[in-house]
PDB file of C-alpha atoms in Angstrom:
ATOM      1  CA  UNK A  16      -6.191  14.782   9.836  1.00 33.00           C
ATOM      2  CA  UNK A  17      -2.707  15.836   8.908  1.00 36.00           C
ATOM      3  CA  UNK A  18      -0.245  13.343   7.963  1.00 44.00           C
ATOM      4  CA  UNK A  19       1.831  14.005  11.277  1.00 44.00           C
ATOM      5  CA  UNK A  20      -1.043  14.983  13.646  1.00 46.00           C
ATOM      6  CA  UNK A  21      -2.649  12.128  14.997  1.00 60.00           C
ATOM      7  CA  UNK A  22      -0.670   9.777  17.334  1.00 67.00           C
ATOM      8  CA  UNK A  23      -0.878   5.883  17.471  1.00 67.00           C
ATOM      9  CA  UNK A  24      -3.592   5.199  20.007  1.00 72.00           C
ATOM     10  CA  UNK A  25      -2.165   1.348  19.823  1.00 83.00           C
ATOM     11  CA  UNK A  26       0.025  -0.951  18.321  1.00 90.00           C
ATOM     12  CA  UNK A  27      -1.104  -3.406  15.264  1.00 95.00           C
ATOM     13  CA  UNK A  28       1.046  -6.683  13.639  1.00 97.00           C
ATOM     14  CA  UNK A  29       0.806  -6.087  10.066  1.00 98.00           C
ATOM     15  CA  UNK A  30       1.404  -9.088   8.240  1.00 97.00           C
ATOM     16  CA  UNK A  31       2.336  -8.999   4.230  1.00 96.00           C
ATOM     17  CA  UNK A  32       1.151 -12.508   3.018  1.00 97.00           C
ATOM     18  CA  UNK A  33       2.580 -13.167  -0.526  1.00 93.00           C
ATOM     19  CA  UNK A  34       2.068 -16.870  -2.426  1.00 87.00           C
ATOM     20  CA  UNK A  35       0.627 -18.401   0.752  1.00 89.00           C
ATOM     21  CA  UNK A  36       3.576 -17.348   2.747  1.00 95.00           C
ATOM     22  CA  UNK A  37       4.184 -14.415   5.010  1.00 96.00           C
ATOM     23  CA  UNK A  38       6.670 -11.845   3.194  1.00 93.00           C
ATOM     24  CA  UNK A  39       7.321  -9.218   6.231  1.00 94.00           C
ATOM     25  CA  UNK A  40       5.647  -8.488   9.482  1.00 96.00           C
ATOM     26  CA  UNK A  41       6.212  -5.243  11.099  1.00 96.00           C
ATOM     27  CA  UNK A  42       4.828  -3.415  14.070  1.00 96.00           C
ATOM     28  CA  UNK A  43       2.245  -0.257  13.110  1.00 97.00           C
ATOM     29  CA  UNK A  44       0.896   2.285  15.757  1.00 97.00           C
ATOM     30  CA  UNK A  45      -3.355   2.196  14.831  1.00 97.00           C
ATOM     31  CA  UNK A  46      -4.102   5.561  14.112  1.00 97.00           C
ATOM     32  CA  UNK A  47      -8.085   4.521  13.033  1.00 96.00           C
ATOM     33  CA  UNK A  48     -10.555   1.710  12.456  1.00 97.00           C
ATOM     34  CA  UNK A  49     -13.927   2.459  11.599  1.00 97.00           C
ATOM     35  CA  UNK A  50     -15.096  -0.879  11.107  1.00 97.00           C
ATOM     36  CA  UNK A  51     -13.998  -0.373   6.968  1.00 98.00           C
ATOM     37  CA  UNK A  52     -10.416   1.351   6.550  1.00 98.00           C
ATOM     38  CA  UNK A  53      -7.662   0.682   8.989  1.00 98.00           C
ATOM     39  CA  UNK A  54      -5.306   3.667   8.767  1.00 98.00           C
ATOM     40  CA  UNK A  55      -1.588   2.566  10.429  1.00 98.00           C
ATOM     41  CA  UNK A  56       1.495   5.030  10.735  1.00 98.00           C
ATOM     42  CA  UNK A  57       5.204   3.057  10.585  1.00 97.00           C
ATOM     43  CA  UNK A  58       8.610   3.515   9.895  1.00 95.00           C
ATOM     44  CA  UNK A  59      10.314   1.767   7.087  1.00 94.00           C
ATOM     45  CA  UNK A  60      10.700  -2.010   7.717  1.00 87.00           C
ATOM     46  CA  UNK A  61      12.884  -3.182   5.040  1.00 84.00           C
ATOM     47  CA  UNK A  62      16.270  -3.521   6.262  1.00 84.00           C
ATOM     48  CA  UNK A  63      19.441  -0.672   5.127  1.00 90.00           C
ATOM     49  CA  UNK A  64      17.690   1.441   1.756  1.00 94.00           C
ATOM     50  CA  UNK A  65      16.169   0.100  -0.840  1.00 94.00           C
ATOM     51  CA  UNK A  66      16.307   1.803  -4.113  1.00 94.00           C
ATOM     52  CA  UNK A  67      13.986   1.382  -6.743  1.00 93.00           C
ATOM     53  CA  UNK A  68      14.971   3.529  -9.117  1.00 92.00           C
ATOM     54  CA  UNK A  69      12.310   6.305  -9.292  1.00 93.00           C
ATOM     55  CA  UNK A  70      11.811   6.199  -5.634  1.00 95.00           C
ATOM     56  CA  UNK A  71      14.406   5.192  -2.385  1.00 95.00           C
ATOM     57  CA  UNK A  72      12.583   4.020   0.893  1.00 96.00           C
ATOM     58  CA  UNK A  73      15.379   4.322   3.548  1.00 95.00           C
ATOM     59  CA  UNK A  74      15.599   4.516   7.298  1.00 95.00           C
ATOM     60  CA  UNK A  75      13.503   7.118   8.985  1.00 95.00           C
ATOM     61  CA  UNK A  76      11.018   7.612   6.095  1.00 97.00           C
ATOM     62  CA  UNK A  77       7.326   6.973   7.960  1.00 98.00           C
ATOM     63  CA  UNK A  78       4.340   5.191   6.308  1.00 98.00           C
ATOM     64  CA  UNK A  79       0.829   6.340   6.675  1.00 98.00           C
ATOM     65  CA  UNK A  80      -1.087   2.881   5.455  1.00 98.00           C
ATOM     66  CA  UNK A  81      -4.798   2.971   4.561  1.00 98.00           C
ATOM     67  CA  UNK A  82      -6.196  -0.752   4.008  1.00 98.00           C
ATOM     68  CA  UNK A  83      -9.425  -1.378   3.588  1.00 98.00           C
ATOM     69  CA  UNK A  84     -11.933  -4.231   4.275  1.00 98.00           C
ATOM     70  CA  UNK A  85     -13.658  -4.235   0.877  1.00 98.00           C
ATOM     71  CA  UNK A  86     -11.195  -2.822  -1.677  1.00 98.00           C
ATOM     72  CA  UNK A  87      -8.882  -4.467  -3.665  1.00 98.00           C
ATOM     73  CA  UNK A  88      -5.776  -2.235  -2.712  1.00 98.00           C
ATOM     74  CA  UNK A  89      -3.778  -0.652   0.289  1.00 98.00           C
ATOM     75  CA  UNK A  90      -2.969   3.040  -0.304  1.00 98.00           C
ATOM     76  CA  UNK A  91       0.942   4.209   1.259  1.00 98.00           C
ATOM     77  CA  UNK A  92       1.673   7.649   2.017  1.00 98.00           C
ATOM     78  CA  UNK A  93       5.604   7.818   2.313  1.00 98.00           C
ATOM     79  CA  UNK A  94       7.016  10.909   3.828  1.00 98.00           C
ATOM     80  CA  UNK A  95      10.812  11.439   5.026  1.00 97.00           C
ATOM     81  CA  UNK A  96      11.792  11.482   8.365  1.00 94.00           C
ATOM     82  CA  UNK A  97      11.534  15.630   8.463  1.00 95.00           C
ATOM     83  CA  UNK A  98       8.340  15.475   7.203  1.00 96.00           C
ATOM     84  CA  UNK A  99       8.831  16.156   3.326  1.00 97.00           C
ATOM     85  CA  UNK A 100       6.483  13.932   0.968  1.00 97.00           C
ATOM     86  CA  UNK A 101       8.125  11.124  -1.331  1.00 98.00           C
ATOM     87  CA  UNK A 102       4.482  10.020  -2.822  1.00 98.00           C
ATOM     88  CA  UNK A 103       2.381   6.877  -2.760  1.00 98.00           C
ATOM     89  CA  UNK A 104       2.882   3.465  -3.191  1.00 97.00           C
ATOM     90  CA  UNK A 105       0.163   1.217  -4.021  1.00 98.00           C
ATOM     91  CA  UNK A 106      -0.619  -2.343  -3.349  1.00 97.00           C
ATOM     92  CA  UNK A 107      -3.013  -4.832  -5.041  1.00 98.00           C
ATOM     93  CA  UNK A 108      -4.428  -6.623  -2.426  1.00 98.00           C
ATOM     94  CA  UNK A 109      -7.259  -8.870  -1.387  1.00 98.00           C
ATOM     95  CA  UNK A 110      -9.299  -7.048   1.313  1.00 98.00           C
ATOM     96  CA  UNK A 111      -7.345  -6.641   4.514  1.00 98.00           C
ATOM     97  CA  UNK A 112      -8.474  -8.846   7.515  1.00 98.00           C
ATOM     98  CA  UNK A 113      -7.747  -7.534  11.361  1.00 97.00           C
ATOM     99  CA  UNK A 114      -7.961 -10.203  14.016  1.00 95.00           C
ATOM    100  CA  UNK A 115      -7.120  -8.470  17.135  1.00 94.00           C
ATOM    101  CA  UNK A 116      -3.855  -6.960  17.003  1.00 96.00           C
ATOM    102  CA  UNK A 117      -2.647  -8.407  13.487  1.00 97.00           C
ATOM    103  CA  UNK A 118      -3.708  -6.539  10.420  1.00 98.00           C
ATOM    104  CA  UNK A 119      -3.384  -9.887   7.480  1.00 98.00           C
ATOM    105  CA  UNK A 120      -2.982  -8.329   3.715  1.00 98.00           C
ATOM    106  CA  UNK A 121      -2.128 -10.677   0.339  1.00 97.00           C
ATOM    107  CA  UNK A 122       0.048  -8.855  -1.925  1.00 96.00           C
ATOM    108  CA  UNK A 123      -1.440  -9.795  -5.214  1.00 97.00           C
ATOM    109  CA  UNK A 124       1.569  -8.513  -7.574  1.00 94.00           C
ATOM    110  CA  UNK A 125       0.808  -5.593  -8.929  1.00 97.00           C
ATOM    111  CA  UNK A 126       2.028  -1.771  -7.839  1.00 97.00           C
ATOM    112  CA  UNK A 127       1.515   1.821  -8.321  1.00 98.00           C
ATOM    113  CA  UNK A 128       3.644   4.447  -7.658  1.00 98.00           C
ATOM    114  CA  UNK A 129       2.490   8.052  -7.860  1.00 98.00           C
ATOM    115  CA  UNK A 130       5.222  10.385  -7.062  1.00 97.00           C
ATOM    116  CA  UNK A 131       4.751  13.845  -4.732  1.00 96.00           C
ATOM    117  CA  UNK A 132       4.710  15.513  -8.134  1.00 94.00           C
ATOM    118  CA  UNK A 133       2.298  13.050  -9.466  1.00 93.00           C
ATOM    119  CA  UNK A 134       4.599  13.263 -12.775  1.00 92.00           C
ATOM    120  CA  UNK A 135       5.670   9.945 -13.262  1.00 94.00           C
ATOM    121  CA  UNK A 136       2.800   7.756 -11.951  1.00 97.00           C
ATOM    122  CA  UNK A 137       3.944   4.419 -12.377  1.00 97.00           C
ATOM    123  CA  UNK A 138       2.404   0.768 -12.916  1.00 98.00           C
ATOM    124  CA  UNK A 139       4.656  -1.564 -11.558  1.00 97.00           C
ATOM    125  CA  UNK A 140       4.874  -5.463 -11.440  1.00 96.00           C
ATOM    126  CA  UNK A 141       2.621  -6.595 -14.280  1.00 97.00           C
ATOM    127  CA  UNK A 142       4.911  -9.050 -15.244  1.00 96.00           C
ATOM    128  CA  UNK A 143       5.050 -11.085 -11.797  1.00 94.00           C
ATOM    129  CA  UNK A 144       0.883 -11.010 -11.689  1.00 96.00           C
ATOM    130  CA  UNK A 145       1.136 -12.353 -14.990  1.00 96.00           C
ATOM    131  CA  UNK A 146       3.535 -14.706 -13.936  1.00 95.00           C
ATOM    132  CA  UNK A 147       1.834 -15.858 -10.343  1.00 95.00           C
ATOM    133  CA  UNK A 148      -0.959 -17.627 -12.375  1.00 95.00           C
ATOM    134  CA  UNK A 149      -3.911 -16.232 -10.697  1.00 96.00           C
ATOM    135  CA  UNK A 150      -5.777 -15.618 -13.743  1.00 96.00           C
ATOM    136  CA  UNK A 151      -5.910 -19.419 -14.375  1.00 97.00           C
ATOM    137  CA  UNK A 152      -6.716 -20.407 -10.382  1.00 95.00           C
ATOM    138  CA  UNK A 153      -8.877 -17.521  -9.434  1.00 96.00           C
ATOM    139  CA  UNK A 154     -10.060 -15.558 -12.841  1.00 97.00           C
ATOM    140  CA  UNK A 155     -12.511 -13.264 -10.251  1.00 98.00           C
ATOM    141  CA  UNK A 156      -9.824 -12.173  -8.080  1.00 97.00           C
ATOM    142  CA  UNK A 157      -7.786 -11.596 -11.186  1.00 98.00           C
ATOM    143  CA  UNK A 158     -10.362  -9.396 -12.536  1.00 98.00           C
ATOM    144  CA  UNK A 159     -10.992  -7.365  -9.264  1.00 98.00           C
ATOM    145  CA  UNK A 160      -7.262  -6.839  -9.036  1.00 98.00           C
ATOM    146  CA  UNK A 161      -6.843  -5.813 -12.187  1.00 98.00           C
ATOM    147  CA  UNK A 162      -9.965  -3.198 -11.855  1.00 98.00           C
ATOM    148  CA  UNK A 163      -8.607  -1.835  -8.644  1.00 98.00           C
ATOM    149  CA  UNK A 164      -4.844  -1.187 -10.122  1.00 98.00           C
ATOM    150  CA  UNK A 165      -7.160   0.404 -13.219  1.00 98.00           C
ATOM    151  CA  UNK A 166      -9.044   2.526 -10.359  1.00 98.00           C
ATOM    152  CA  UNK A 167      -5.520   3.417  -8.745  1.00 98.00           C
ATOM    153  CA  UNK A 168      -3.939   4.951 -12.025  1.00 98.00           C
ATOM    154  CA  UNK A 169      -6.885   6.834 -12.647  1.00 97.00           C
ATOM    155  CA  UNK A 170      -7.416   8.460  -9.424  1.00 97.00           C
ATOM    156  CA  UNK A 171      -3.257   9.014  -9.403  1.00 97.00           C
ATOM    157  CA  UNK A 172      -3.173  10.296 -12.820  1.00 96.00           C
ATOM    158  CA  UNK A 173      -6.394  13.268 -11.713  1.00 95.00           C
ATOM    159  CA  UNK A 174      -5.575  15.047  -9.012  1.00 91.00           C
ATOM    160  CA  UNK A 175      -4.332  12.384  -6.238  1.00 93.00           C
ATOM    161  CA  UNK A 176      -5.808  10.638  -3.413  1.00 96.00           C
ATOM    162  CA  UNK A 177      -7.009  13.536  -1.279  1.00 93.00           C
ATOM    163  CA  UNK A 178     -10.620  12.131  -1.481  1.00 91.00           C
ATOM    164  CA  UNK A 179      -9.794   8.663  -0.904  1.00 95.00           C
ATOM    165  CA  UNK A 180      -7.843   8.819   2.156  1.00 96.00           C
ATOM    166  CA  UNK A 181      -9.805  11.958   3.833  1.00 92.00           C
TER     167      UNK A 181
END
């Protein structure tokens, strides 16, 4: 599947949950679910441009989500509105849960970035998964996050994630 071939066949609620609470929700067309990875397409849903500093996610860029049901991470393919490739941004997560219409994902912290280029993969967010104390409440969950950002950076730093999202 190309990254602009295949058309929503219906729409999906994803729902960022962050601390307990629910950071953003944003309407996704549901490209696939087999029953283990839930592939979404949307457009940005911040609000104006948002500028990170190695990367800008602005108004008309589209996101091709992969979550999965037993990985610790979400996988975001960010493209510009003409097409063009910006690169991937990763999300530590727990294991996304779809009830229905509403795909639910906690955002456990930590980021990667892994540019078109794959140049300048980053890790991002270290500091605020430090910070969030999950080591101390749930030392597991802090392990399997920190193994899937691990996983993440490898696979970004080799190649890409051609294989994984195939």
């Amino acid at each position: 599947m190309s990254a602009n071939s295949a058309e929503p066949t219906a729409g999906l609620t994803v729902s960022l949950v962050k601390g307990g609470r629910t950071k953003i929700r944003y309407p996704a067309g549901l490209l696939t679910d087999d029953g283990t990875r839930v592939v979404v397409r949307a457009p940005w849903a911040g609000e104006g441009s948002r500028d990170f500093g190695f990367v800008r996610f602005e108004p008309g860029d589209v996101f091709t989500e992969y979550y999965w049901r037993d990985r610790w991470y979400a996988v975001k393919e960010v493209r510009t509105a003409d097409g063009r490739i910006k690169g991937w941004y990763c999300d530590i997560t727990r294991p996304a849960v779809r009830t229905g219409a509403e795909l639910v994902v906690e955002d456990l912290d930590l980021d990667l970035w892994r540019p078109a280029d794959g140049g300048d993969v980053r890790r991002l967010d270290e500091d605020e998964f430090a910070a969030s104390g999950l080591a101390e409440r749930d030392p597991e969950a802090a392990a399997a996050a920190v193994a899937a950002l691990d996983e993440l950076e490898r696979l970004a730093r080799s190649g890409g994630f051609g294989e994984l999202l195939a």
